[in-house]
Short mmCIF file of C-alpha atoms and ligand atoms in Angstrom, two decimals:
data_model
loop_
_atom_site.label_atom_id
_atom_site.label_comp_id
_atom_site.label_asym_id
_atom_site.label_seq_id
_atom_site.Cartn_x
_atom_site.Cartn_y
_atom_site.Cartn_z
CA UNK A 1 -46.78 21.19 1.68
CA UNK A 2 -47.21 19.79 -1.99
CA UNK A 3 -49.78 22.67 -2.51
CA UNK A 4 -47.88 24.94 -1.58
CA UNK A 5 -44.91 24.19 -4.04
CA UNK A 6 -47.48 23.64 -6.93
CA UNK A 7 -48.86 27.46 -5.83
CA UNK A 8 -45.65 28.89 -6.06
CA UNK A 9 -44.70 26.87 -9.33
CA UNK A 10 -48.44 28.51 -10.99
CA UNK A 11 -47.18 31.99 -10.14
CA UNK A 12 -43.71 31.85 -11.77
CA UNK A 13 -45.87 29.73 -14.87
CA UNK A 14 -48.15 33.37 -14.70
CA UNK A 15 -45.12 35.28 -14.94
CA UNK A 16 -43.37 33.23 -17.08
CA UNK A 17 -46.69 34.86 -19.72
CA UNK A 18 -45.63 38.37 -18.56
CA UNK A 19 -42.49 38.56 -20.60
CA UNK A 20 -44.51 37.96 -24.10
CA UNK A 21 -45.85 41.53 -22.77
CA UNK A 22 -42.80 43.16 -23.37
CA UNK A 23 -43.10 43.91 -27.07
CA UNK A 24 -46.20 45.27 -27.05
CA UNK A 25 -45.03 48.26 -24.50
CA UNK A 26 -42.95 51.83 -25.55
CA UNK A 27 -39.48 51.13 -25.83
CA UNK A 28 -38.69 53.43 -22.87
CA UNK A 29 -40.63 51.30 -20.46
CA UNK A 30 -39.73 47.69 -21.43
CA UNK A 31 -36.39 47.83 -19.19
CA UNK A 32 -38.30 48.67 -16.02
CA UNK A 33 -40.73 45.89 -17.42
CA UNK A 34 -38.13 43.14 -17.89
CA UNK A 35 -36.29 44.33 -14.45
CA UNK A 36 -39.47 44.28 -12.53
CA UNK A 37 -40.46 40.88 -13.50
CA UNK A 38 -36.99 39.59 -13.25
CA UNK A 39 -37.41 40.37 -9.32
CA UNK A 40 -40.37 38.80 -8.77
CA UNK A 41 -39.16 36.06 -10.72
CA UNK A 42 -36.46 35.33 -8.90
CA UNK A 43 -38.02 35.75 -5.14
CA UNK A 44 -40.78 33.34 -6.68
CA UNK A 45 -37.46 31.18 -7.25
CA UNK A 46 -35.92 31.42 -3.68
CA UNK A 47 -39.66 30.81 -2.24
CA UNK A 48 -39.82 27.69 -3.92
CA UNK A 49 -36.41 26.12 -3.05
CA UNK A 50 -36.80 27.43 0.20
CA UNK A 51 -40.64 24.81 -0.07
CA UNK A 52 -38.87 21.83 -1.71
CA UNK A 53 -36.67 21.76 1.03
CA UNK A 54 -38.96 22.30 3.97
CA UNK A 55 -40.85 19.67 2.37
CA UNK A 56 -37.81 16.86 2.04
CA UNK A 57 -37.40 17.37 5.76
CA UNK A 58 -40.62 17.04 6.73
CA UNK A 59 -40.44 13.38 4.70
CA UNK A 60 -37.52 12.13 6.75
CA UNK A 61 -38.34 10.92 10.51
CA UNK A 62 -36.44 12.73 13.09
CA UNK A 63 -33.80 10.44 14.67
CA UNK A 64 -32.41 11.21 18.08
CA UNK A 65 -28.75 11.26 17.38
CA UNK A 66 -27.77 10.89 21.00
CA UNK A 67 -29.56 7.58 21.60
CA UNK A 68 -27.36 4.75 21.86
CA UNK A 69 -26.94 2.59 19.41
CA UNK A 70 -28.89 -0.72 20.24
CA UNK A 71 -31.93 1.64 21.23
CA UNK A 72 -32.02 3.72 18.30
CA UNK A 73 -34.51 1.65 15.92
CA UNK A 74 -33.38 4.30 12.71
CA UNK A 75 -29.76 2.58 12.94
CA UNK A 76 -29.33 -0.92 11.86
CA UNK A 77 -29.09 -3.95 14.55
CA UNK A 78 -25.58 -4.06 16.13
CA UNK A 79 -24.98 -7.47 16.49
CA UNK A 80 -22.66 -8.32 19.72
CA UNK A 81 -19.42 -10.23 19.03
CA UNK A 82 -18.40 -13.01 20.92
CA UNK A 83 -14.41 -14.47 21.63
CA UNK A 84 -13.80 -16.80 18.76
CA UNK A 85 -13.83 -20.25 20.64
CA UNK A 86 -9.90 -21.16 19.85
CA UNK A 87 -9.31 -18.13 21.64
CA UNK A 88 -11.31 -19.32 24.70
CA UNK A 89 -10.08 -22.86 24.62
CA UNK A 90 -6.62 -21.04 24.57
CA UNK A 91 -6.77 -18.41 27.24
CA UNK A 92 -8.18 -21.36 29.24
CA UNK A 93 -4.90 -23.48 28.65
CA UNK A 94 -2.71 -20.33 29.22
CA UNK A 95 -4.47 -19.46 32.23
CA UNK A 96 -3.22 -23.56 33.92
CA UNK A 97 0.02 -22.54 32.64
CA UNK A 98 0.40 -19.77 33.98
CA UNK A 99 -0.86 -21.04 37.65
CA UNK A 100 1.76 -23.37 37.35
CA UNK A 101 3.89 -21.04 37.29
CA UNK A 102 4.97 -21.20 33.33
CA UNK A 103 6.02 -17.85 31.91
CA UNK A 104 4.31 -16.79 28.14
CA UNK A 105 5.66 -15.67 24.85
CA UNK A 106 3.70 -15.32 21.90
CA UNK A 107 5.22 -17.11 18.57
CA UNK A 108 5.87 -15.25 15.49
CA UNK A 109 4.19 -15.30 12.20
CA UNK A 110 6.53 -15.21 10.06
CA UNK A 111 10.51 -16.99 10.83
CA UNK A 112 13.32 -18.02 9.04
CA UNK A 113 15.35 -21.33 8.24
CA UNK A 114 17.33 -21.17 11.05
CA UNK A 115 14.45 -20.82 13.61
CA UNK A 116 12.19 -23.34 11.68
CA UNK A 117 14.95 -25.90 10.84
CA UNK A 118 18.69 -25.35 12.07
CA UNK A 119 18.31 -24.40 15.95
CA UNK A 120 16.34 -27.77 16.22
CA UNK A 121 18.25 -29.91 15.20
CA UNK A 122 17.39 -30.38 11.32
CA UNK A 123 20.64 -29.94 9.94
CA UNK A 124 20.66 -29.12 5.75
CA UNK A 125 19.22 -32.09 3.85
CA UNK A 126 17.67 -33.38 6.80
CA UNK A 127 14.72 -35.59 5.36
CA UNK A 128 12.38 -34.91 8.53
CA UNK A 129 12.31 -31.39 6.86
CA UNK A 130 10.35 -32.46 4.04
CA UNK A 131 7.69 -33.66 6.71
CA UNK A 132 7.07 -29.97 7.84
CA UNK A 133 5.09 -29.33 4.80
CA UNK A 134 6.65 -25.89 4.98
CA UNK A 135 5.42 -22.32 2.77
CA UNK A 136 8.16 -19.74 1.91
CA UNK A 137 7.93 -16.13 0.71
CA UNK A 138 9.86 -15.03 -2.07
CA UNK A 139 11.98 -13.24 -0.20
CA UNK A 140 13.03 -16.90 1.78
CA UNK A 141 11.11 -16.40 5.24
CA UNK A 142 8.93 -18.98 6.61
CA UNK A 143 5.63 -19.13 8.13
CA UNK A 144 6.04 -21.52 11.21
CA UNK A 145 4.96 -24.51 11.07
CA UNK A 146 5.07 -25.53 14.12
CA UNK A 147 5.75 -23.23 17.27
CA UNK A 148 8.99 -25.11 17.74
CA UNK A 149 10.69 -22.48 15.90
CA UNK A 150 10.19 -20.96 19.38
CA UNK A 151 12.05 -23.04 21.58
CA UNK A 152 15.74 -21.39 20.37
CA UNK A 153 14.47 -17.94 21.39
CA UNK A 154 12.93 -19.10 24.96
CA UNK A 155 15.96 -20.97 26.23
CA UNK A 156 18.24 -18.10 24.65
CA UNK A 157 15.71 -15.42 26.69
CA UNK A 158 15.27 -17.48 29.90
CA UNK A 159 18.70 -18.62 29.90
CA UNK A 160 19.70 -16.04 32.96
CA UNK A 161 17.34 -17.87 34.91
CA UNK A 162 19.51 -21.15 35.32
CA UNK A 163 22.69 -18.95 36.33
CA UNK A 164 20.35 -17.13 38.67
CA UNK A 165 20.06 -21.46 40.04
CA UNK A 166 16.79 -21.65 38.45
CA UNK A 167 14.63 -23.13 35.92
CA UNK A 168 13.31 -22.58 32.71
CA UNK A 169 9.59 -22.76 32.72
CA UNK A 170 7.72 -21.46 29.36
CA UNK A 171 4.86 -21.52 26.85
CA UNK A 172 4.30 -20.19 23.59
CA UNK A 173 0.84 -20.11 21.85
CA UNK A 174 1.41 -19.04 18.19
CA UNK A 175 -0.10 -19.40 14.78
CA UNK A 176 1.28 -21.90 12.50
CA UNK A 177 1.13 -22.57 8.98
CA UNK A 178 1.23 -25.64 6.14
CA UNK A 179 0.82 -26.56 2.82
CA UNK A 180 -1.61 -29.38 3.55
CA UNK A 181 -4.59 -30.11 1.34
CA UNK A 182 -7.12 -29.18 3.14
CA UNK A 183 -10.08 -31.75 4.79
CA UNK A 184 -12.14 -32.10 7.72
CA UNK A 185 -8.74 -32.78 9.85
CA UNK A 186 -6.40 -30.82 7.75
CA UNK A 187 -6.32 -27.02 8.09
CA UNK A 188 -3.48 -24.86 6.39
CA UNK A 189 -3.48 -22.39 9.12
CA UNK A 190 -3.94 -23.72 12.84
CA UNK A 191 -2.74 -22.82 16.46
CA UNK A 192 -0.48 -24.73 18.41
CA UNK A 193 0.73 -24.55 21.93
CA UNK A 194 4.51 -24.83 22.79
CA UNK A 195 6.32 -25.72 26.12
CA UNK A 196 10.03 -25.83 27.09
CA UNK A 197 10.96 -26.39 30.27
CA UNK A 198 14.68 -26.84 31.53
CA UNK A 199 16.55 -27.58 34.81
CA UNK A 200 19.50 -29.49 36.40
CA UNK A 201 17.38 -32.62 37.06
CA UNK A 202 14.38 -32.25 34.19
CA UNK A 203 13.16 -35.65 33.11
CA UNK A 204 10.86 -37.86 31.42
CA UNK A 205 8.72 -38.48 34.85
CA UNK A 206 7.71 -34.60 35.90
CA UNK A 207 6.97 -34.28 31.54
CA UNK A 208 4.46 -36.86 31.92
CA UNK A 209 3.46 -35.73 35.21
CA UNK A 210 3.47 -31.79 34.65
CA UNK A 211 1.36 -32.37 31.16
CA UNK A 212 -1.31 -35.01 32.69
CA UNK A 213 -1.93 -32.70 35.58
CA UNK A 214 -2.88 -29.52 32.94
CA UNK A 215 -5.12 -31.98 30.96
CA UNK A 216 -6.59 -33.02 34.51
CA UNK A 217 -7.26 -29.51 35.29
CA UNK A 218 -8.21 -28.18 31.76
CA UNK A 219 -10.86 -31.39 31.92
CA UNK A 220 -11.95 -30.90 35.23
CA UNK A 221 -11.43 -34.43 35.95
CA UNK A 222 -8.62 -37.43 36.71
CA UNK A 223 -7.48 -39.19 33.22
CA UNK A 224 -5.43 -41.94 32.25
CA UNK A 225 -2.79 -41.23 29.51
CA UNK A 226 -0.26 -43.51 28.01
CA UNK A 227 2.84 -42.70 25.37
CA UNK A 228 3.91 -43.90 21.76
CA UNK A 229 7.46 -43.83 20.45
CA UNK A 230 7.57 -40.83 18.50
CA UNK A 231 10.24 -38.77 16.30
CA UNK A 232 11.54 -35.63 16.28
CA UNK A 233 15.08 -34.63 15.07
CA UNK A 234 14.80 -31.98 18.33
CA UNK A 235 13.75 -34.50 20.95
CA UNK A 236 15.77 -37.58 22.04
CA UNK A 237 13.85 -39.69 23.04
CA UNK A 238 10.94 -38.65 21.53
CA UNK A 239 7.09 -39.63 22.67
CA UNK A 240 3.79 -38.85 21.76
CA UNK A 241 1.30 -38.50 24.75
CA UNK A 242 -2.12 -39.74 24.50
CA UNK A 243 -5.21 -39.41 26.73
CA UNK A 244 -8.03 -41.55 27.33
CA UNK A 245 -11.04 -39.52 25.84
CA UNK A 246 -12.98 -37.54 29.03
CA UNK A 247 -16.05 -39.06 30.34
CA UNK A 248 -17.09 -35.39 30.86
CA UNK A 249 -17.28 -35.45 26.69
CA UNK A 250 -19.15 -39.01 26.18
CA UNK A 251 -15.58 -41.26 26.57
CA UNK A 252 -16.10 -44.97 27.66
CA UNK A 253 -12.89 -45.46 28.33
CA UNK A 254 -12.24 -46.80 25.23
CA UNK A 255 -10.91 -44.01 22.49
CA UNK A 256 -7.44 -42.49 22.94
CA UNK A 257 -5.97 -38.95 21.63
CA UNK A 258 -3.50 -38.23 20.39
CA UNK A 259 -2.82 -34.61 21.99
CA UNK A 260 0.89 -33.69 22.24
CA UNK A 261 4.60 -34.57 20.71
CA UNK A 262 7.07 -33.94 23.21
CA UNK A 263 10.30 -35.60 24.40
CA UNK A 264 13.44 -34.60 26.51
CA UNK A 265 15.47 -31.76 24.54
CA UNK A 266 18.19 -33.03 22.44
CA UNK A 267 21.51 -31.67 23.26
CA UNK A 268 22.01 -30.22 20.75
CA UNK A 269 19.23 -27.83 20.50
CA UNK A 270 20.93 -26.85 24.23
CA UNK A 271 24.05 -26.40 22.77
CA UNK A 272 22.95 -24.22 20.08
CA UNK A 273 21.45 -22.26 22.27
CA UNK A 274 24.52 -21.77 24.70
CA UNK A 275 23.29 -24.14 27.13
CA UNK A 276 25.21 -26.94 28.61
CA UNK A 277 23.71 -30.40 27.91
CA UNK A 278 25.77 -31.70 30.36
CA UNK A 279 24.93 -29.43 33.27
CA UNK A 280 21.07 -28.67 32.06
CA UNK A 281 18.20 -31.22 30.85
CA UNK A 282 15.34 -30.13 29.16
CA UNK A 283 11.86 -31.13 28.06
CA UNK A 284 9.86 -30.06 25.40
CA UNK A 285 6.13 -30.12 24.51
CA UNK A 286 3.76 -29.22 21.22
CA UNK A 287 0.15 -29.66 20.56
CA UNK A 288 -2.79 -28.15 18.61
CA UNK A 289 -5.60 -25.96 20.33
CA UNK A 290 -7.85 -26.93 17.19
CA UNK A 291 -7.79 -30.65 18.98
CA UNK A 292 -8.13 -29.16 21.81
CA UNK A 293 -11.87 -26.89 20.88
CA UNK A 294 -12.89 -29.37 18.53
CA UNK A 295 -13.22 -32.25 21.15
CA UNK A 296 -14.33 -29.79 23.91
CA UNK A 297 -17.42 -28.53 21.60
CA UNK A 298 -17.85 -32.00 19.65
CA UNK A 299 -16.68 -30.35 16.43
CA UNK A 300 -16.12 -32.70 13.37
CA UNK A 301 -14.57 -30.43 10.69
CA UNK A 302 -11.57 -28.43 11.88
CA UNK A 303 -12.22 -25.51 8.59
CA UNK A 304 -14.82 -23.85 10.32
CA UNK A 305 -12.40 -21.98 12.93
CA UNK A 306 -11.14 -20.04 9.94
CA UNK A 307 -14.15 -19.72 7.60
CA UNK A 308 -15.70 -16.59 9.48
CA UNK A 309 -19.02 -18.00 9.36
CA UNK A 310 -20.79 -16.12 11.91
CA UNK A 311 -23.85 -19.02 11.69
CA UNK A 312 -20.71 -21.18 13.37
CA UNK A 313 -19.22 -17.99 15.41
CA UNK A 314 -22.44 -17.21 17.08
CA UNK A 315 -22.72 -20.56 18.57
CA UNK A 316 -19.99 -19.79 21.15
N1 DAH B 1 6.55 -29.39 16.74
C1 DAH B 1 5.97 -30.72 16.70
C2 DAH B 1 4.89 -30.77 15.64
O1 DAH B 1 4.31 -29.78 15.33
C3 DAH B 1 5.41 -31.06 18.05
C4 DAH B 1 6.47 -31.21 19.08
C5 DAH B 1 7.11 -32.43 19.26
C6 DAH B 1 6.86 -30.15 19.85
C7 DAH B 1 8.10 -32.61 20.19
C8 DAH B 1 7.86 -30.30 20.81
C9 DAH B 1 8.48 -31.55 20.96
O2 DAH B 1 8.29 -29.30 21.59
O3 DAH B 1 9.44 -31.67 21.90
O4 DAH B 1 4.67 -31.81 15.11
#
């Protein structure tokens, strides 16, 4: 192919000489002259674009544009993604949940005062507020920081259900947010798990009993858990529920977790929500699915989940 070009390029070079020829002929002629060459010229011209480009094809390999991807060794490797493991860990607790019978709404990203602070039970000034470790946008919204700032819109939503003689039975996953220095335990943006649960009779007993059997189950094996006084301005009393760490992850029945803060609903949040405290009780549950995956996969440093590292993504 080069030779070709290079032939083509020596005949317009030859032709190029054929001009200087023009002066020496009668004036009459030189037009026809000029014209003449000017054709040839010009076809040499087409010829060789017509060879530089015949020849740039012939340099690239053909590539079957119909293969699929993964076959087609011109494409680059498509690497296959995989469910990032708070996701897993997640859809796992969801899915107990949800065999129990527990309905699911997702939690906001972004909330106000009312929902973060008021509707629990944090009235203005409220010191526990400064233990929230709260962000705000300019414009005054809040990015949870907890998914509590659920619980006024589930017993507002799920309120029909208790004049229908039922119960209110629900959990909210959701993304939450603080303004935490960041470590190994710290993270500014984790996910937590909510639960609210309210009925005629609710009490301390079937919390401890409804929230040991989903650890059970989410463990695949019988634990023993135990409580701590706890405090939150929405619970009364409040408790924090511990677990004995699973044999199934290298526990000697020895270390305990810390796993949820929960307590019976204080009246209240009911009230402000247009329930009855004196005709309903309520409990309520929170906890972090980071706790949850880091134990599971014997994590030590809770930053990963949100560093998109695939090195660390690819493992699961
Ligand atoms: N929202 C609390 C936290 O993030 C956890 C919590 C405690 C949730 C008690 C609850 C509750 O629903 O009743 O620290």
């Amino acid at each position: 192919m080069p030779e070709k070009i290079e032939e083509i390029r020596q005949q317009i070079k030859a032709l190029n000489a054929e001009y200087a020829k023009i002066k020496t002929l009668p004036v009459e002629e030189r037009k026809a002259f000029g014209q003449k060459i000017n054709h040839q010229r010009q076809a040499l011209e087409q010829q060789l674009l017509a060879a530089e480009a015949e020849a740039e094809d012939a340099a690239v390999e053909p590539i079957d544009i119909t293969a699929p991807g993964a076959a087609n060794k011109a494409l680059p490797k498509i690497k296959r993604g995989s469910k990032h493991p708070l996701m897993t860990e997640l859809s796992r607790l969801l899915d107990i949940y949800s065999r129990m019978g527990f309905d699911i709404i997702e939690a906001r990203q972004l909330d106000d005062e009312f929902h973060m602070f008021e509707s629990l039970n944090f009235p203005e000034g409220h010191p526990a507020r400064d233990g929230y470790d709260t962000f705000r946008t300019e414009e005054g919204f809040i990015p949870p920081a907890h998914t509590s700032t659920m619980q006024y819109r589930a017993l507002t939503r799920f309120k029909s259900n208790l004049d229908k003689g039922g119960q209110i039975a629900v959990v909210i996953p959701g993304r939450v947010f603080r303004n935490e220095d960041v470590d190994a335990t710290h993270e500014h943006t984790f996910y937590q798990c909510e639960g609210v649960f309210v009925s005629k009779d609710a009490n301390m007993g079937q919390m401890l009993g409804v929230l040991k059997q989903v650890f059970e189950v989410y463990y695949g094996q019988e634990l023993n858990i135990k409580t701590q006084p706890g405090y939150f301005p929405f619970t009364e009393p409040s408790v924090e529920m511990l677990i004995e760490k699973p044999k199934a992850l290298g526990g000697k029945g020895d270390g305990w977790l810390e796993m949820l803060g929960m307590g019976m609903i204080h009246p209240n949040v009911l009230k402000t929500a247009g329930i009855d405290p004196t005709e309903y009780r309520g409990f309520a549950w929170g906890g972090g699915i980071d706790r949850l995956a880091m134990l599971k996969h014997q994590l030590t440093d809770v930053r990963y989940f949100e560093s998109g590292k695939l090195e660390f993504l690819e493992k699961f």
